[in-house]
PDB file of C-alpha atoms in Angstrom:
ATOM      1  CA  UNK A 134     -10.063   4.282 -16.327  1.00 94.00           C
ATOM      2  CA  UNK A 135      -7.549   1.802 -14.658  1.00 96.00           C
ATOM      3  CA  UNK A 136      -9.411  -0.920 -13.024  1.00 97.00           C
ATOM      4  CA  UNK A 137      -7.828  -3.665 -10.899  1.00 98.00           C
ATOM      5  CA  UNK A 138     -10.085  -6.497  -9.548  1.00 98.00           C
ATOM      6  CA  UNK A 139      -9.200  -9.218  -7.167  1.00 98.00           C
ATOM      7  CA  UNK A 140     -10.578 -12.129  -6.882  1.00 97.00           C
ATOM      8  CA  UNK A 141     -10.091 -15.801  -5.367  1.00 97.00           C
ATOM      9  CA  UNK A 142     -10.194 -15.211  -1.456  1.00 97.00           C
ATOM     10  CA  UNK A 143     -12.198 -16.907   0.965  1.00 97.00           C
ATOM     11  CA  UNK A 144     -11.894 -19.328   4.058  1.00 97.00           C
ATOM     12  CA  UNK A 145      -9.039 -21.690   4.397  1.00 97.00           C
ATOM     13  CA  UNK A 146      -7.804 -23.791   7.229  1.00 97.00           C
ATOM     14  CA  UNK A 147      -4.652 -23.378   8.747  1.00 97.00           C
ATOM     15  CA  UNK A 148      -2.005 -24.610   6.543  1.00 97.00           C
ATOM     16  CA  UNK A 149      -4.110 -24.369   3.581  1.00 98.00           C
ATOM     17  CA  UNK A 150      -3.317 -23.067   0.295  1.00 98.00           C
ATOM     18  CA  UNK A 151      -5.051 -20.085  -1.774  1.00 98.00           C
ATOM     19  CA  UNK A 152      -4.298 -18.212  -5.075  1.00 98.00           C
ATOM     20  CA  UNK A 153      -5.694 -14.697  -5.454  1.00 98.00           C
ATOM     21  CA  UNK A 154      -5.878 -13.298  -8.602  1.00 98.00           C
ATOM     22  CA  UNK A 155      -6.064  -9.779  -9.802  1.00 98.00           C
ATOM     23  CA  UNK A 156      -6.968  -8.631 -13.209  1.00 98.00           C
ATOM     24  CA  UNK A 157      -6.020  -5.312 -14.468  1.00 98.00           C
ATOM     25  CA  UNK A 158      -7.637  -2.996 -17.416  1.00 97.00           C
ATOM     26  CA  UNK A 159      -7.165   0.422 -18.226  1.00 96.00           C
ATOM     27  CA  UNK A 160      -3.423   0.662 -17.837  1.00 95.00           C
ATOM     28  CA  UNK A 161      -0.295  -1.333 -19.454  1.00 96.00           C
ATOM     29  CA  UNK A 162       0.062  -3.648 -17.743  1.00 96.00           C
ATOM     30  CA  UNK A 163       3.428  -4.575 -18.964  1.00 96.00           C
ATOM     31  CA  UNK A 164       4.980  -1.016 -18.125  1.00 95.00           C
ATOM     32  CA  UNK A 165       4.691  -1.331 -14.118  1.00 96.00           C
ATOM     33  CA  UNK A 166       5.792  -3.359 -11.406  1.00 96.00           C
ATOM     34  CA  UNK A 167       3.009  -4.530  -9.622  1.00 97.00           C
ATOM     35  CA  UNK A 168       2.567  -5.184  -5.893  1.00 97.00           C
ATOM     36  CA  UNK A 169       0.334  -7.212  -3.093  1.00 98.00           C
ATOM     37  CA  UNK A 170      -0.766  -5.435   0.019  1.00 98.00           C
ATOM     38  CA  UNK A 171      -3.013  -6.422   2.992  1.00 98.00           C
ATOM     39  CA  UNK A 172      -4.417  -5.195   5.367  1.00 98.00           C
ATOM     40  CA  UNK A 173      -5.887  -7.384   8.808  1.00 97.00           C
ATOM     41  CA  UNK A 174      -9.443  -6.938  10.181  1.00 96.00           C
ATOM     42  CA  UNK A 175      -9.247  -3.322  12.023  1.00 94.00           C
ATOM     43  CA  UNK A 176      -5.034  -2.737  11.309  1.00 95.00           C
ATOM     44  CA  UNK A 177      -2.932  -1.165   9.494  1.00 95.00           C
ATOM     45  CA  UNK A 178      -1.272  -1.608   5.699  1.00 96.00           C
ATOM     46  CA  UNK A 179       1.499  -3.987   5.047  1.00 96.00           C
ATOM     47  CA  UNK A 180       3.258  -4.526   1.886  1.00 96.00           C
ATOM     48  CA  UNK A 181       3.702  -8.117   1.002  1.00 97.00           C
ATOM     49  CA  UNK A 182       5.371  -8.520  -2.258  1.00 97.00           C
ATOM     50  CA  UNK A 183       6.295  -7.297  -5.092  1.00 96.00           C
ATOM     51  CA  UNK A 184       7.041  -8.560  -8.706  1.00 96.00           C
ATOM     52  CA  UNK A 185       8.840  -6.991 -12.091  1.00 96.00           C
ATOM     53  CA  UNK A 186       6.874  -5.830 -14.938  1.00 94.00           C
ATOM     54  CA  UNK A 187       8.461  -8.967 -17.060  1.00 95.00           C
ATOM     55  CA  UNK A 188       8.597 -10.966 -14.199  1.00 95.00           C
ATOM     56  CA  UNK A 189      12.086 -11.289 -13.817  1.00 96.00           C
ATOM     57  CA  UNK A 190      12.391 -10.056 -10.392  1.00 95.00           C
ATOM     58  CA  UNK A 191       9.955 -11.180  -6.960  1.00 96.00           C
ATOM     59  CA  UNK A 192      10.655  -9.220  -3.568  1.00 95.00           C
ATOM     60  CA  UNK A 193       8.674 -10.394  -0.320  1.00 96.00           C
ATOM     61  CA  UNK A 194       8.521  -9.205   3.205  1.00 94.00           C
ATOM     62  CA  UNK A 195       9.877 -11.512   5.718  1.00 93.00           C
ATOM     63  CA  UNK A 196       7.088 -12.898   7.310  1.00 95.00           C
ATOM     64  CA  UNK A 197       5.528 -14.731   3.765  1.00 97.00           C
ATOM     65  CA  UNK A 198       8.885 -15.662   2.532  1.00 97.00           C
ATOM     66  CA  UNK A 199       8.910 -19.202   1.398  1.00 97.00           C
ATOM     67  CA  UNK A 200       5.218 -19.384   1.690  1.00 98.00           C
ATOM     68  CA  UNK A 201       3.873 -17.232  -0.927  1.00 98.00           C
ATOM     69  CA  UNK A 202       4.718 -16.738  -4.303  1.00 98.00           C
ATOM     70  CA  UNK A 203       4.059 -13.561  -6.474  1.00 98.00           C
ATOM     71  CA  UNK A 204       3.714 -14.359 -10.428  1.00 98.00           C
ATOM     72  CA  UNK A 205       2.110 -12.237 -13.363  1.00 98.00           C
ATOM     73  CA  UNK A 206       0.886 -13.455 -16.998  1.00 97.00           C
ATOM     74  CA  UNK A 207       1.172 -10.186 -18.886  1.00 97.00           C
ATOM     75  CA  UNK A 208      -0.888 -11.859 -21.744  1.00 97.00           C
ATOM     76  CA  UNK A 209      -3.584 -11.731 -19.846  1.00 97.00           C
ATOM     77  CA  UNK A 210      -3.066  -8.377 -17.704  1.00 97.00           C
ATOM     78  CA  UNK A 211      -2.849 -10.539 -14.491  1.00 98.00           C
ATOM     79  CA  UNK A 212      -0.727 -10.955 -11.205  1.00 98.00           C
ATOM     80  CA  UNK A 213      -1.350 -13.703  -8.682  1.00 98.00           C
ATOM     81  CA  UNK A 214      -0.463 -14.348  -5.486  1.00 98.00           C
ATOM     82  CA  UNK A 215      -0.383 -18.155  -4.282  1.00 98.00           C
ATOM     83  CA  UNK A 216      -0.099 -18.639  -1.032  1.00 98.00           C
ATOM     84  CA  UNK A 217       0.339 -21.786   1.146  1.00 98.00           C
ATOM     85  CA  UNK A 218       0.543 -22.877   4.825  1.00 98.00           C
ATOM     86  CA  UNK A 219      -1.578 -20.357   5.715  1.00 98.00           C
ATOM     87  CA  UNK A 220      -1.657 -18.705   9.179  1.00 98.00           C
ATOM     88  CA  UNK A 221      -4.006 -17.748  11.555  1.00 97.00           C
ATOM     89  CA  UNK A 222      -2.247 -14.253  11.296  1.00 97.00           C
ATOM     90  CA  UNK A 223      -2.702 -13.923   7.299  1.00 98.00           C
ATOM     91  CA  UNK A 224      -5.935 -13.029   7.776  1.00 98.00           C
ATOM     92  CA  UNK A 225      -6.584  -9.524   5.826  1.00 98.00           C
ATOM     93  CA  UNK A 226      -7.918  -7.936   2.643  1.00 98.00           C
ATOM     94  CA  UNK A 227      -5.107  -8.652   0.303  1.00 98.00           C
ATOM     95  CA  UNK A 228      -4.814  -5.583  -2.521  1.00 98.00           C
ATOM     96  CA  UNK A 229      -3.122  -5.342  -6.040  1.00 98.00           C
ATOM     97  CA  UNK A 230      -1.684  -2.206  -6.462  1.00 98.00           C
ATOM     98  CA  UNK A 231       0.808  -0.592  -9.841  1.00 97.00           C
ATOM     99  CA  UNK A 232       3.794   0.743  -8.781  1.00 96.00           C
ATOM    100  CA  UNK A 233       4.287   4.011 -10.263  1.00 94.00           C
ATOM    101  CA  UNK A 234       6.734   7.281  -9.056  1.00 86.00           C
ATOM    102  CA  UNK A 235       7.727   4.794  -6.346  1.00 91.00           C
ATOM    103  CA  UNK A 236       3.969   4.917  -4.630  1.00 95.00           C
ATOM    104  CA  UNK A 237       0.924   2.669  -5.349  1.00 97.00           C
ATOM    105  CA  UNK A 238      -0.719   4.445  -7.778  1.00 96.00           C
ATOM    106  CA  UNK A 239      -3.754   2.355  -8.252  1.00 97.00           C
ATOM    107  CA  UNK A 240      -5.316  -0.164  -6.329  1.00 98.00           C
ATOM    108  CA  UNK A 241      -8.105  -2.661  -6.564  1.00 97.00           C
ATOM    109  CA  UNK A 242     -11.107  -3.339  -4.335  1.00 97.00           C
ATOM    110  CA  UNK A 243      -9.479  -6.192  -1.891  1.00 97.00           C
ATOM    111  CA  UNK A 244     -10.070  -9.258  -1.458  1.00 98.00           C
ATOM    112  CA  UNK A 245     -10.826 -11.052   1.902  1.00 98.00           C
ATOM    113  CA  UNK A 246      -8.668 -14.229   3.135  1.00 98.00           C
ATOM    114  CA  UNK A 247      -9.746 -15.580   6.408  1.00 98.00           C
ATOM    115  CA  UNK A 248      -7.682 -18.309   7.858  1.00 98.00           C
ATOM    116  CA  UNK A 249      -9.440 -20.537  10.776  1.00 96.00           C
ATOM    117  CA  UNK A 250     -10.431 -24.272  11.496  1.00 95.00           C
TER     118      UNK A 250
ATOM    119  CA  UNK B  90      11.687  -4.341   9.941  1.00 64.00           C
ATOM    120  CA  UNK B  91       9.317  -2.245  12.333  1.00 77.00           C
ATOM    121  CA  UNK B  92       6.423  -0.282  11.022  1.00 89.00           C
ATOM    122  CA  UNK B  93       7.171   3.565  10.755  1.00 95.00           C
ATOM    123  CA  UNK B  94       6.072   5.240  13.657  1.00 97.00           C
ATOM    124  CA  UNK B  95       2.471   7.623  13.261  1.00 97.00           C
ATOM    125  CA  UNK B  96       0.636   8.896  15.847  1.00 97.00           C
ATOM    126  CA  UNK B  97      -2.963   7.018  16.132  1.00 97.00           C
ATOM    127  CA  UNK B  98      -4.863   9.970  15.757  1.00 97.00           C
ATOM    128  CA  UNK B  99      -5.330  13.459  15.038  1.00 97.00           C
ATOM    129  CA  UNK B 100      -8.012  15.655  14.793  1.00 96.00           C
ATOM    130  CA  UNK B 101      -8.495  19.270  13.995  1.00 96.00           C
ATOM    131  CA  UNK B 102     -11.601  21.863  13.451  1.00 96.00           C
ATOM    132  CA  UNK B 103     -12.718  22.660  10.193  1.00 96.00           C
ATOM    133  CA  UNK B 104     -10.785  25.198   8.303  1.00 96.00           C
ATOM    134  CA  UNK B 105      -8.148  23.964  10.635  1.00 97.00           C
ATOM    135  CA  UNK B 106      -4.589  22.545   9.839  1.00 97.00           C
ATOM    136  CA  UNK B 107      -3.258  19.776  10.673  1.00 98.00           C
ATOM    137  CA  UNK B 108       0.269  17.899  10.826  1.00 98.00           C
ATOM    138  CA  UNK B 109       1.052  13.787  11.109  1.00 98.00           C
ATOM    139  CA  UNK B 110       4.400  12.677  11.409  1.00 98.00           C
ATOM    140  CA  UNK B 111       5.751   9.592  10.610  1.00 98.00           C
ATOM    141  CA  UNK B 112       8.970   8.810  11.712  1.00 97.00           C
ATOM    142  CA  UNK B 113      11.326   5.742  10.407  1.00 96.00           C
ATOM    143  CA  UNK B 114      15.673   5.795  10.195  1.00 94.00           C
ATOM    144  CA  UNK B 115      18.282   6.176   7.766  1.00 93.00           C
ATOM    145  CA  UNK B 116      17.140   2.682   6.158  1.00 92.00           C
ATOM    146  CA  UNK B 117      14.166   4.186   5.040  1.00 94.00           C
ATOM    147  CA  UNK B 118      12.698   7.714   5.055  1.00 96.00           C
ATOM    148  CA  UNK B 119      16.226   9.000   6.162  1.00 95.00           C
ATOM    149  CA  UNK B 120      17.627   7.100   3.329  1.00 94.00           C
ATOM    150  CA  UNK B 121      15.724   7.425   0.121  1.00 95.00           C
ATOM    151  CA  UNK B 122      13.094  10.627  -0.994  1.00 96.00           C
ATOM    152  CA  UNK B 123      10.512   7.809  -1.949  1.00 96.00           C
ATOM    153  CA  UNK B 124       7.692   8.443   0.888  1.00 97.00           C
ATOM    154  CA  UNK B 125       3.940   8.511  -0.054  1.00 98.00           C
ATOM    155  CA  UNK B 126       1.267   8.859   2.015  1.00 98.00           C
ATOM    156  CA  UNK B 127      -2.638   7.324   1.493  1.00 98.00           C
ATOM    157  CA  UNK B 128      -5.911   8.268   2.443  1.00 98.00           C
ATOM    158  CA  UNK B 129      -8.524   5.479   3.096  1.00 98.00           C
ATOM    159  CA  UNK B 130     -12.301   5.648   3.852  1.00 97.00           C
ATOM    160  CA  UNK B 131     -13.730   3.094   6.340  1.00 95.00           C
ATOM    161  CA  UNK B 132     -13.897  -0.407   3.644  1.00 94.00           C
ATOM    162  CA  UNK B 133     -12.330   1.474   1.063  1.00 96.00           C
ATOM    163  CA  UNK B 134      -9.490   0.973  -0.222  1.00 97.00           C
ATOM    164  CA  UNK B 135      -6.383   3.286   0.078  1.00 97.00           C
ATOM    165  CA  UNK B 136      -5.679   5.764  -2.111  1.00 97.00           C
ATOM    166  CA  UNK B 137      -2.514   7.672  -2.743  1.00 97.00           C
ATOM    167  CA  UNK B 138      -2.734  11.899  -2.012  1.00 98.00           C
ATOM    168  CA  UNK B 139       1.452  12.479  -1.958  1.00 97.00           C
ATOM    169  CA  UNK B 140       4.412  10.980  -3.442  1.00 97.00           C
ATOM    170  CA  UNK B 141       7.965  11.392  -3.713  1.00 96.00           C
ATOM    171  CA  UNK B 142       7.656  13.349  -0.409  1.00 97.00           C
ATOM    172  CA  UNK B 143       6.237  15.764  -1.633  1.00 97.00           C
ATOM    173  CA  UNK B 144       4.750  15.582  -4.843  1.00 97.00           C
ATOM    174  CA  UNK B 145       0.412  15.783  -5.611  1.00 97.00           C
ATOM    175  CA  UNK B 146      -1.107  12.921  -7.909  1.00 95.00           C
ATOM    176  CA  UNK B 147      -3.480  14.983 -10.541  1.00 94.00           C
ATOM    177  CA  UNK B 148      -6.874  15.550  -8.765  1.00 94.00           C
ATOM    178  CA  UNK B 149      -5.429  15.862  -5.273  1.00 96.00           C
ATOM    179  CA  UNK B 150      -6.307  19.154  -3.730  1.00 95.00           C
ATOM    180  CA  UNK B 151      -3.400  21.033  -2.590  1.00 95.00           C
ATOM    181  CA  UNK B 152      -4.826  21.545   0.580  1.00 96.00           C
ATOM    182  CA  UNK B 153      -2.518  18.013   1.539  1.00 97.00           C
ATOM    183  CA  UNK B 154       1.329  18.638   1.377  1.00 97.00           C
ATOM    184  CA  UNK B 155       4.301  16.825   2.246  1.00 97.00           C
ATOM    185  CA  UNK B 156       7.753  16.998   3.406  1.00 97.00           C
ATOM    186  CA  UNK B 157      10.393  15.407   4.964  1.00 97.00           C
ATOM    187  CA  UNK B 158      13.278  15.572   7.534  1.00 97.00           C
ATOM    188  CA  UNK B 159      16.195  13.373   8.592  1.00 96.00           C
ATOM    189  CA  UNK B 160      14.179  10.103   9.324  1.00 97.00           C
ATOM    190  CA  UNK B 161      11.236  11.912   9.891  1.00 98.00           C
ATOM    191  CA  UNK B 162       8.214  12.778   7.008  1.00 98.00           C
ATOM    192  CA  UNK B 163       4.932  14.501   7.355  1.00 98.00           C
ATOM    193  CA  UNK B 164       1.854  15.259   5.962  1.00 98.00           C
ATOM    194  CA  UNK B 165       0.104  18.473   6.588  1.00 98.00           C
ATOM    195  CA  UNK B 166      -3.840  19.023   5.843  1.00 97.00           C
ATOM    196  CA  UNK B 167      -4.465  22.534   5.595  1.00 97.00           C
ATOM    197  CA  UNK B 168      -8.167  24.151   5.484  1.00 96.00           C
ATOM    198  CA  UNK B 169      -9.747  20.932   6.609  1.00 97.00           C
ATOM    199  CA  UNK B 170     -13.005  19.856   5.528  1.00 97.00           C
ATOM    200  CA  UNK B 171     -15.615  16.780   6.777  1.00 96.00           C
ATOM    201  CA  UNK B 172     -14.469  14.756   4.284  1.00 96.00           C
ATOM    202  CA  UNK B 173     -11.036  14.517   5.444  1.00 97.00           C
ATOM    203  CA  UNK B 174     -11.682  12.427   7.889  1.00 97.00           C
ATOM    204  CA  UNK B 175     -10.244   9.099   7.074  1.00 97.00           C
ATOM    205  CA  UNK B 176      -7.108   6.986   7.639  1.00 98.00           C
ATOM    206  CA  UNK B 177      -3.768   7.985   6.774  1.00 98.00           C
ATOM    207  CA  UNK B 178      -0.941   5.941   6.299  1.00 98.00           C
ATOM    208  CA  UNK B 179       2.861   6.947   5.372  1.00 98.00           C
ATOM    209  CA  UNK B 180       4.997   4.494   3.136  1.00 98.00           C
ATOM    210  CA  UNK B 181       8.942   4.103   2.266  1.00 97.00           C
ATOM    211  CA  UNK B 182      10.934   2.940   0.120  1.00 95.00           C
ATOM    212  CA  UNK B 183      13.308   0.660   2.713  1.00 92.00           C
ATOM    213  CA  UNK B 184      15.993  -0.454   0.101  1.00 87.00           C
ATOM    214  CA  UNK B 185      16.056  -4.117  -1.732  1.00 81.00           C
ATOM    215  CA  UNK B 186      12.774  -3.235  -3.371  1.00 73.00           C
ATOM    216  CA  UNK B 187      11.233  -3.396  -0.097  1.00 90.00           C
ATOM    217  CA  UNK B 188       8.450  -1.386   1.115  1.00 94.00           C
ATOM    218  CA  UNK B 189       7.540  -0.494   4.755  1.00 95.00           C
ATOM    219  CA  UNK B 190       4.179   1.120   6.063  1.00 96.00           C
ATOM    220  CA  UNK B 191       3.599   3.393   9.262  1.00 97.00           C
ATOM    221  CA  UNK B 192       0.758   2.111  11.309  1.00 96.00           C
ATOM    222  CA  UNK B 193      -1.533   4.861  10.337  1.00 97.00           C
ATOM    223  CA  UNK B 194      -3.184   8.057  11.960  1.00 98.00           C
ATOM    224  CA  UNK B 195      -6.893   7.845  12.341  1.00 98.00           C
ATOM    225  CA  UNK B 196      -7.916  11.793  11.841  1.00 97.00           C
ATOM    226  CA  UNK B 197     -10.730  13.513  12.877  1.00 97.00           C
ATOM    227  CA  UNK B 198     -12.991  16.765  11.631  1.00 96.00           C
ATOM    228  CA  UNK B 199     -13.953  17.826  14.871  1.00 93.00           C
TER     229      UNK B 199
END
């Protein structure tokens, strides 16, 4: 059974820094790309970023480029997401997903980031 | 990039079909056969029913089907049932190994 767990949100000021971690089991990990998506309190999906399965390659939308950065450690079956000067607006339940058939196949629990003073 | 364009809701009898379009442009849907669509439960999270337009994950009824037209994609639910109810959200592929989301269709088992 695949399992992907997040981990490391919580409440950060504005202009704060925060890395989320997911772990992944069940799946290798090495085979797929893997992704970040959130999702704000009561909106829709939005893809954030993306990274290669060796790591070679990192693909953001607009909005966190230059603020967050995507990284995996495939010796341990994890991705990360560290993000900094946080925004009132990057408030959400971040998700790890696999990329797989060009969907996301599999996808953790979330984990919530709230950004406010 | 702008969100792909659902509908905010839908809703439909039991037994009952039902269609949600999601509509994007020749940079995206138009552009590439890589649209999925996900179901998600209220604080659960999303998970994927169609892929490659058209195309079932293992364990998805084939009551949910896909297809696609021009810039324009859809997902049908045919013979619906009380547990359909849920968010659904389309996805491209939008080129650069970017990824853009419609703003998702809140249906309802009347």
């Amino acid at each position: 059974e695949v399992q992907l767990v997040e981990s490391g949100g919580g409440l950060v000021q504005p202009g704060g820094s925060l890395r989320l971690s997911c772990a992944a089991s069940g799946l290798t990990f090495t085979s797929y790309w893997m992704t970040w998506v959130r999702q704000a309190p009561g909106k829709g999906l939005e893809w954030v970023a993306n990274i290669k399965y060796d790591g070679s390659e990192k693909n953001y939308v607009d909005s966190v480029k230059g603020r967050f950065t995507i990284s995996r450690d495939n010796a341990k079956n994890s991705l990360y997401l560290q993000m900094s000067s946080l925004r009132a607006e990057d408030t959400a339940v971040y998700y790890c997903a696999n990329l797989n058939n060009w969907s996301f196949e599999n996808w953790g629990q979330g984990t919530l980031v709230t950004v406010s003073s | 990039q702008s969100a792909l364009t659902q509908p905010p809701s839908a809703s439909g009898s039991p037994g009952q079909s039902v269609t949600i379009s999601c509509t994007g442009t020749s940079s995206d849907i138009g552009g590439y056969d890589y649209v999925s669509w996900y179901q998600q439960h209220p604080g659960k999270a999303p998970k994927v029913i169609i892929y490659d337009v058209s195309e079932r994950p293992s364990g998805v009824p084939d009551r949910f089907s896909g297809s696609k037209s021009g810039n324009t994609a859809s997902l049908t639910v045919s013979g619906l049932q009380a547990e359909d109810e849920a968010d659904y959200y389309c996805v491209s592929f939008a080129g650069s190994k970017n990824w853009i989301f419609g703003g998702g269709t809140k249906l309802t088992v009347l």
